[in-house]
Amino acid sequence: MKLIRDNFQEKWKIRPDGYDKVTGSLKYLTDYSFPGMLYGKVLRSSYPHAKILSISTSKAEQLEGVFAVVTHKDVVGMNRFGLIFPDQPVLCEDVVRYVGDAVAAVAAESEEIADKAIELIEVEYEILEVIDDPETALIDSAVKLHPGGNILHRAGYKSSDDVMSAIDECPFIVEETYETPRQMHAYMETEGGVVVPEADGKITVYAATQHGFKDRMQLARILAMPESDIRVISSPIGGSFGGKDELNIQPYAALLAIKSNRPVKLHNKRIESVKAGIKRHPMKIKMITGAKENGLLVGHFVRITADTGAYATLGPAVLDFAVEHSTGPYRIQNVDIEGISVFTNNGVSGEFRGFGGNQVTFALESQIDRLAEILNIDPLKLREMNIREADDLGPLGQRIVANDGAKNVLEMIKSSPILTTPLKPKDKWRLRGKGAAITMHGGGLGFGRPDPSGARLSLTEEGKIEIAFGFEEFGQGLLATVEILLTDMLGCAKEDVKIVIGDTGIVPASGSSTASRSTNMIWQGINKLKGPWKNKLLNAASRISGVAVETLTLGENGVWEKGEKDKSVITYKELANRLKTELPVCSTQFHFPTTPDAVIGGHYLHTYAAVAVEVEVNQLTGQIKVTKLDHAVAAGPVVNPLGYLGQIEGGAIMGLGFTLFEDSLMENARYHTENFDSYIIPTIRDIPLSTNVYVDESLIENDVFGPRGVGEIGTVAVAPAITAAIHDACGLWVKKLPVSSEEILNALQTTSFSFYKQGVSE
Amino acid sequence: MKIDRFENSTNDRILENKIALNITINGRLYSLIIPPTYRLVDLLRKDLELTGTKISCEIGRCGSCSVLMNGNVVNSCLVMAYQANGMVIETIEQVSQENLHPIQQAFLEEGALQCGYCTPGMVIALKSLLDKNNQPTEEEVLDYLCGNLCRCTGYNGILRAVQRYKNESSAIFDNKTLE
């Protein structure tokens, strides 16, 4: 079904935070000002790798208007942070390992004074050898960046012992090494916020994060404060895409606020955001894939090298995810996958929408297309021949929730007009091509990882039904999803609802707003609460009104008699007035569903997507223009059509950027691309004007897990679809992203391919 | 017209050469004394707390700080505050002071926003186009908006919003001619 308004009618709902966003009245956390507020700045490293010999802050401290200067000496707790391994210094004490490393921070009464104070801090360095490439880092004689060496993490999966000999026996083998870029999240709102010291010695942190409770835990360790003394307000956020899951400005603003006893605002400039912010892991992926004459995929050998940069953050989990998703939605008998995540002095790589899936999906789907060509089989037909069955085991041999999504998206995309309409050449200079790709994507953090969630429903004194989650709204449309699910499941009106999120002071812990988990966790949470909630409310209404409880039901504005449209028994407001001190509250704590098999990181719930694109290759400039893009997505029922559509469309264009333009270029571990003048994200001029999203809402009978999230899947399979279309247009097999115009022009020259495929009619 | 006096409290110490300017912002005349280093965006966000105007790239590439200066779109990160002396500035706060502008309503209906951080700039850029020409061609829309980056929507919703606006404003126009 096409995801358009006509097909969803009354489910097509305006988002509750929309009005405040279009009028500019919404306050983001970087928009706040407080009386007596100071401006913070962080001094970042001058070198990608150096020993710190001394730090002198006395000149900065003497500057009028400066209220606090902090270095590692001011970190009274643990001078480290990091979501998995706390290995990243808050303020470096002896060594800097990348250009984003923080050495000192200042708070002053204006940004100008703070800038001046930063210039006055004197740091003596002894420059060390730079490792700007994972392969160099792996050489035995390489400088060790961390005490444990240069390997952050290894991960692998083997289905049988001698995969290479199974491949060797295949008549059709494709071997290639693929490279993917250091993509930047490029959210419009750079990292920032304000930390406010409270009168009672506690602090309030107004700062963007995808997981307020995890920030609180990490800040408590750094500041040596009890968690209960720290309140993190973490919503709304001007975009994240995974980039604000790790701590960014919070520790610096907090240290400065505590030292100066004044509110401190810290809002990264774009250049600072580029240097210090995490990026998508650049990966080098070698794949050898073998197929029989009949098209059956028999063996798949994969070696992944990920550049994780200077610190761990979520590097291990990203690698695990890449390993798991290296075989995609295919049945392949012999699989041998190994990955390694390596420390370098480059920018820190971490979590990014797709979580390692994008890189390996580009490689895998390219392999399938190449095999299809040498087998002389239609690429979609080859996929169909090898596609997983609904109840097949997951890619790591783990049990997963049965689902026909893989077949369904393939079936849907086959009928996309992009693939069914014959191409005509645009003009003499522009070649056209079309291509498609598919993907399977796990939701949640995976087996063996703490992935708890929680929710709370309560009746407020004002008679509102308050739902509270620990999630954050960073644009994905979570508030709308909550509102829709709650009104649907409880039968109340949206006016009856009050949604509370993103504030550790008042919400239950729901885990991180990440890994496409929030929609599912919201559905699970309300599902678990609705029974006890109805009981409490109906019993109370019955007690007060004397009407038998069996005849009552919850509805808009209050409790009604069943089947009697005009018989209101009691409004929520009256109910709240009558109950006063005994306002009903229900809460729940639960865990993201995981596979029963002990496969660490293995996923249980999956979504599926297929992409078809049409491209034009300009033979004069080597430029690629994506002219059409269709997406087919299977993620269970569509809860919030407008949000779903936005996530898939937005994800697709982010995937287009990953394929065609985006790379945080580094040389000697320093960034060349420091802002949007050189780091190019798609503008409205770069998008396909013809685009459609088709959805498959079906779930296997008796599925108890409900709607899956779609936050990531729209980005994942776009790159291989585009590169397949480029191949179709001009014969070039792209193996390195982003695709460069030079490469296209070289290919056109050397293969004299330009007129081979389409001929040209003037 | 009301005149607000505003004395800047910060920067007193290192910025001795302050400058005075008169500037009309959202229909109010302000007499301000500001540091000479201030850009228009600093004046709006820091002094007047008009935070609907956003900052993102601060080099004129993303358009999130778009405001109208004498009716034309400018990146307020590239305009020095003193250059706005005597000018009429209109920010997102003014656009929706009474009712939503029809393009804002269309943004809501078509999901032309997600995180919303680029949205004020987008609305300002579109308003300036639609004020001049309320039935722009697709090419004109693309030209007008290619200086406003959005990382969330993929722009498709924004194009649908413009289409909706065009449909509705042409309907209004048709009705008027019928009368």
Short mmCIF file of N, CA, C and O in Angstrom, two decimals, chain A residues 277-332:
data_model
loop_
_atom_site.label_atom_id
_atom_site.label_comp_id
_atom_site.label_asym_id
_atom_site.label_seq_id
_atom_site.Cartn_x
_atom_site.Cartn_y
_atom_site.Cartn_z
N GLY A 277 32.58 15.70 17.48
CA GLY A 277 31.41 14.83 17.35
C GLY A 277 31.76 13.49 16.73
O GLY A 277 32.72 13.36 15.98
N ILE A 278 30.95 12.46 17.07
CA ILE A 278 31.21 11.15 16.50
C ILE A 278 30.72 11.10 15.04
O ILE A 278 29.96 11.94 14.61
N LYS A 279 31.19 10.09 14.32
CA LYS A 279 30.86 9.92 12.90
C LYS A 279 30.48 8.47 12.64
O LYS A 279 30.69 7.61 13.50
N ARG A 280 30.01 8.22 11.43
CA ARG A 280 29.79 6.83 11.03
C ARG A 280 31.14 6.14 10.80
O ARG A 280 32.04 6.74 10.19
N HIS A 281 31.28 4.90 11.27
CA HIS A 281 32.53 4.17 11.10
C HIS A 281 32.89 3.99 9.62
O HIS A 281 32.13 3.36 8.89
N PRO A 282 34.04 4.50 9.20
CA PRO A 282 34.51 4.11 7.87
C PRO A 282 34.87 2.63 7.94
O PRO A 282 35.48 2.17 8.90
N MET A 283 34.46 1.87 6.94
CA MET A 283 34.77 0.44 6.95
C MET A 283 35.38 0.03 5.62
O MET A 283 35.03 0.56 4.57
N LYS A 284 36.28 -0.92 5.73
CA LYS A 284 36.81 -1.59 4.55
C LYS A 284 36.29 -3.01 4.65
O LYS A 284 36.49 -3.67 5.67
N ILE A 285 35.58 -3.45 3.63
CA ILE A 285 34.91 -4.74 3.72
C ILE A 285 35.31 -5.61 2.53
O ILE A 285 35.04 -5.26 1.37
N LYS A 286 35.96 -6.71 2.84
CA LYS A 286 36.30 -7.66 1.77
C LYS A 286 35.25 -8.74 1.77
O LYS A 286 34.92 -9.30 2.83
N MET A 287 34.71 -9.03 0.58
CA MET A 287 33.73 -10.11 0.48
C MET A 287 34.08 -11.03 -0.67
O MET A 287 34.44 -10.58 -1.77
N ILE A 288 33.96 -12.33 -0.40
CA ILE A 288 34.08 -13.33 -1.47
C ILE A 288 32.80 -14.16 -1.39
O ILE A 288 32.48 -14.74 -0.36
N THR A 289 32.05 -14.13 -2.49
CA THR A 289 30.75 -14.80 -2.47
C THR A 289 30.67 -15.75 -3.66
O THR A 289 31.01 -15.39 -4.78
N GLY A 290 30.24 -16.98 -3.37
CA GLY A 290 30.18 -18.00 -4.43
C GLY A 290 28.76 -18.48 -4.66
O GLY A 290 27.99 -18.63 -3.72
N ALA A 291 28.44 -18.75 -5.94
CA ALA A 291 27.11 -19.25 -6.29
C ALA A 291 27.21 -20.40 -7.26
O ALA A 291 28.16 -20.50 -8.04
N LYS A 292 26.23 -21.29 -7.19
CA LYS A 292 26.13 -22.41 -8.15
C LYS A 292 25.52 -21.92 -9.46
O LYS A 292 24.97 -20.81 -9.52
N GLU A 293 25.56 -22.81 -10.47
CA GLU A 293 25.00 -22.46 -11.78
C GLU A 293 23.52 -22.06 -11.66
O GLU A 293 23.03 -21.21 -12.39
N ASN A 294 22.84 -22.73 -10.72
CA ASN A 294 21.41 -22.45 -10.57
C ASN A 294 21.13 -21.19 -9.76
O ASN A 294 19.98 -20.90 -9.43
N GLY A 295 22.17 -20.47 -9.42
CA GLY A 295 21.97 -19.20 -8.71
C GLY A 295 21.96 -19.32 -7.20
O GLY A 295 21.85 -18.31 -6.50
N LEU A 296 22.10 -20.53 -6.70
CA LEU A 296 22.06 -20.71 -5.25
C LEU A 296 23.35 -20.16 -4.63
O LEU A 296 24.45 -20.54 -5.02
N LEU A 297 23.19 -19.27 -3.65
CA LEU A 297 24.37 -18.76 -2.94
C LEU A 297 24.87 -19.85 -2.01
O LEU A 297 24.12 -20.37 -1.19
N VAL A 298 26.15 -20.18 -2.14
CA VAL A 298 26.67 -21.32 -1.40
C VAL A 298 27.65 -20.90 -0.31
O VAL A 298 27.69 -21.48 0.77
N GLY A 299 28.42 -19.87 -0.59
CA GLY A 299 29.42 -19.47 0.39
C GLY A 299 29.61 -17.96 0.41
O GLY A 299 29.47 -17.28 -0.60
N HIS A 300 29.92 -17.47 1.61
CA HIS A 300 30.08 -16.02 1.78
C HIS A 300 31.16 -15.80 2.83
O HIS A 300 31.03 -16.22 3.97
N PHE A 301 32.24 -15.16 2.38
CA PHE A 301 33.39 -14.93 3.24
C PHE A 301 33.54 -13.43 3.40
O PHE A 301 33.61 -12.70 2.40
N VAL A 302 33.59 -12.96 4.63
CA VAL A 302 33.58 -11.51 4.86
C VAL A 302 34.66 -11.12 5.87
O VAL A 302 34.81 -11.77 6.92
N ARG A 303 35.40 -10.07 5.54
CA ARG A 303 36.37 -9.52 6.50
C ARG A 303 36.13 -8.01 6.59
O ARG A 303 36.17 -7.32 5.57
N ILE A 304 35.86 -7.53 7.79
CA ILE A 304 35.52 -6.12 7.98
C ILE A 304 36.59 -5.44 8.84
O ILE A 304 36.95 -5.96 9.90
N THR A 305 37.08 -4.30 8.38
CA THR A 305 37.96 -3.50 9.22
C THR A 305 37.28 -2.15 9.44
O THR A 305 36.99 -1.44 8.49
N ALA A 306 37.03 -1.83 10.70
CA ALA A 306 36.34 -0.57 11.03
C ALA A 306 37.30 0.37 11.72
O ALA A 306 38.03 -0.02 12.63
N ASP A 307 37.29 1.63 11.25
CA ASP A 307 38.12 2.67 11.88
C ASP A 307 37.30 3.32 12.98
O ASP A 307 36.42 4.12 12.72
N THR A 308 37.59 2.97 14.21
CA THR A 308 36.77 3.46 15.32
C THR A 308 37.31 4.76 15.90
O THR A 308 36.67 5.35 16.75
N GLY A 309 38.46 5.21 15.40
CA GLY A 309 39.02 6.47 15.89
C GLY A 309 39.66 6.31 17.25
O GLY A 309 40.09 5.22 17.62
N ALA A 310 39.67 7.39 18.01
CA ALA A 310 40.49 7.44 19.22
C ALA A 310 39.88 6.73 20.42
O ALA A 310 40.59 6.30 21.30
N TYR A 311 38.54 6.64 20.47
CA TYR A 311 37.92 6.07 21.67
C TYR A 311 36.80 5.10 21.30
O TYR A 311 36.33 5.09 20.16
N ALA A 312 36.37 4.34 22.30
CA ALA A 312 35.48 3.20 22.02
C ALA A 312 34.05 3.61 21.69
O ALA A 312 33.47 3.14 20.72
N THR A 313 33.45 4.45 22.50
CA THR A 313 32.01 4.73 22.48
C THR A 313 31.24 3.46 22.09
O THR A 313 31.42 2.42 22.74
N LEU A 314 30.39 3.48 21.05
CA LEU A 314 29.63 2.26 20.75
C LEU A 314 30.30 1.40 19.67
O LEU A 314 29.64 0.56 19.05
N GLY A 315 31.59 1.63 19.45
CA GLY A 315 32.31 0.88 18.42
C GLY A 315 32.11 -0.62 18.47
O GLY A 315 31.87 -1.25 17.43
N PRO A 316 32.22 -1.26 19.64
CA PRO A 316 32.05 -2.71 19.68
C PRO A 316 30.66 -3.16 19.18
O PRO A 316 30.55 -4.12 18.41
N ALA A 317 29.63 -2.47 19.62
CA ALA A 317 28.27 -2.86 19.23
C ALA A 317 28.02 -2.62 17.75
O ALA A 317 27.33 -3.39 17.08
N VAL A 318 28.62 -1.54 17.21
CA VAL A 318 28.47 -1.27 15.78
C VAL A 318 29.12 -2.39 14.96
O VAL A 318 28.56 -2.87 13.97
N LEU A 319 30.27 -2.83 15.40
CA LEU A 319 30.94 -3.92 14.68
C LEU A 319 30.11 -5.21 14.77
O LEU A 319 29.95 -5.92 13.77
N ASP A 320 29.61 -5.51 15.96
CA ASP A 320 28.76 -6.70 16.11
C ASP A 320 27.58 -6.65 15.14
O ASP A 320 27.21 -7.65 14.52
N PHE A 321 26.99 -5.47 15.02
CA PHE A 321 25.84 -5.31 14.15
C PHE A 321 26.23 -5.52 12.68
O PHE A 321 25.52 -6.17 11.91
N ALA A 322 27.40 -4.99 12.31
CA ALA A 322 27.87 -5.14 10.93
C ALA A 322 28.10 -6.62 10.62
O ALA A 322 27.73 -7.11 9.55
N VAL A 323 28.70 -7.33 11.57
CA VAL A 323 28.94 -8.76 11.37
C VAL A 323 27.60 -9.49 11.19
O VAL A 323 27.40 -10.26 10.25
N GLU A 324 26.65 -9.19 12.06
CA GLU A 324 25.36 -9.87 12.01
C GLU A 324 24.62 -9.60 10.70
O GLU A 324 23.94 -10.48 10.17
N HIS A 325 24.77 -8.38 10.17
CA HIS A 325 24.00 -8.02 8.98
C HIS A 325 24.75 -8.22 7.67
O HIS A 325 24.28 -7.81 6.61
N SER A 326 25.91 -8.89 7.75
CA SER A 326 26.71 -9.12 6.55
C SER A 326 26.08 -10.10 5.57
O SER A 326 26.48 -10.17 4.42
N THR A 327 25.15 -10.92 6.05
CA THR A 327 24.51 -11.87 5.15
C THR A 327 23.12 -11.42 4.72
O THR A 327 22.48 -12.08 3.91
N GLY A 328 22.65 -10.30 5.30
CA GLY A 328 21.36 -9.76 4.89
C GLY A 328 20.24 -10.77 5.03
O GLY A 328 20.32 -11.70 5.85
N PRO A 329 19.20 -10.61 4.23
CA PRO A 329 18.03 -11.49 4.36
C PRO A 329 18.16 -12.75 3.50
O PRO A 329 17.18 -13.20 2.92
N TYR A 330 19.37 -13.28 3.39
CA TYR A 330 19.58 -14.42 2.48
C TYR A 330 19.91 -15.70 3.23
O TYR A 330 20.48 -15.66 4.31
N ARG A 331 19.55 -16.81 2.58
CA ARG A 331 19.96 -18.13 3.08
C ARG A 331 21.30 -18.45 2.43
O ARG A 331 21.37 -18.62 1.21
N ILE A 332 22.33 -18.50 3.20
CA ILE A 332 23.63 -18.88 2.65
C ILE A 332 24.20 -19.96 3.57
O ILE A 332 24.36 -19.73 4.77
#
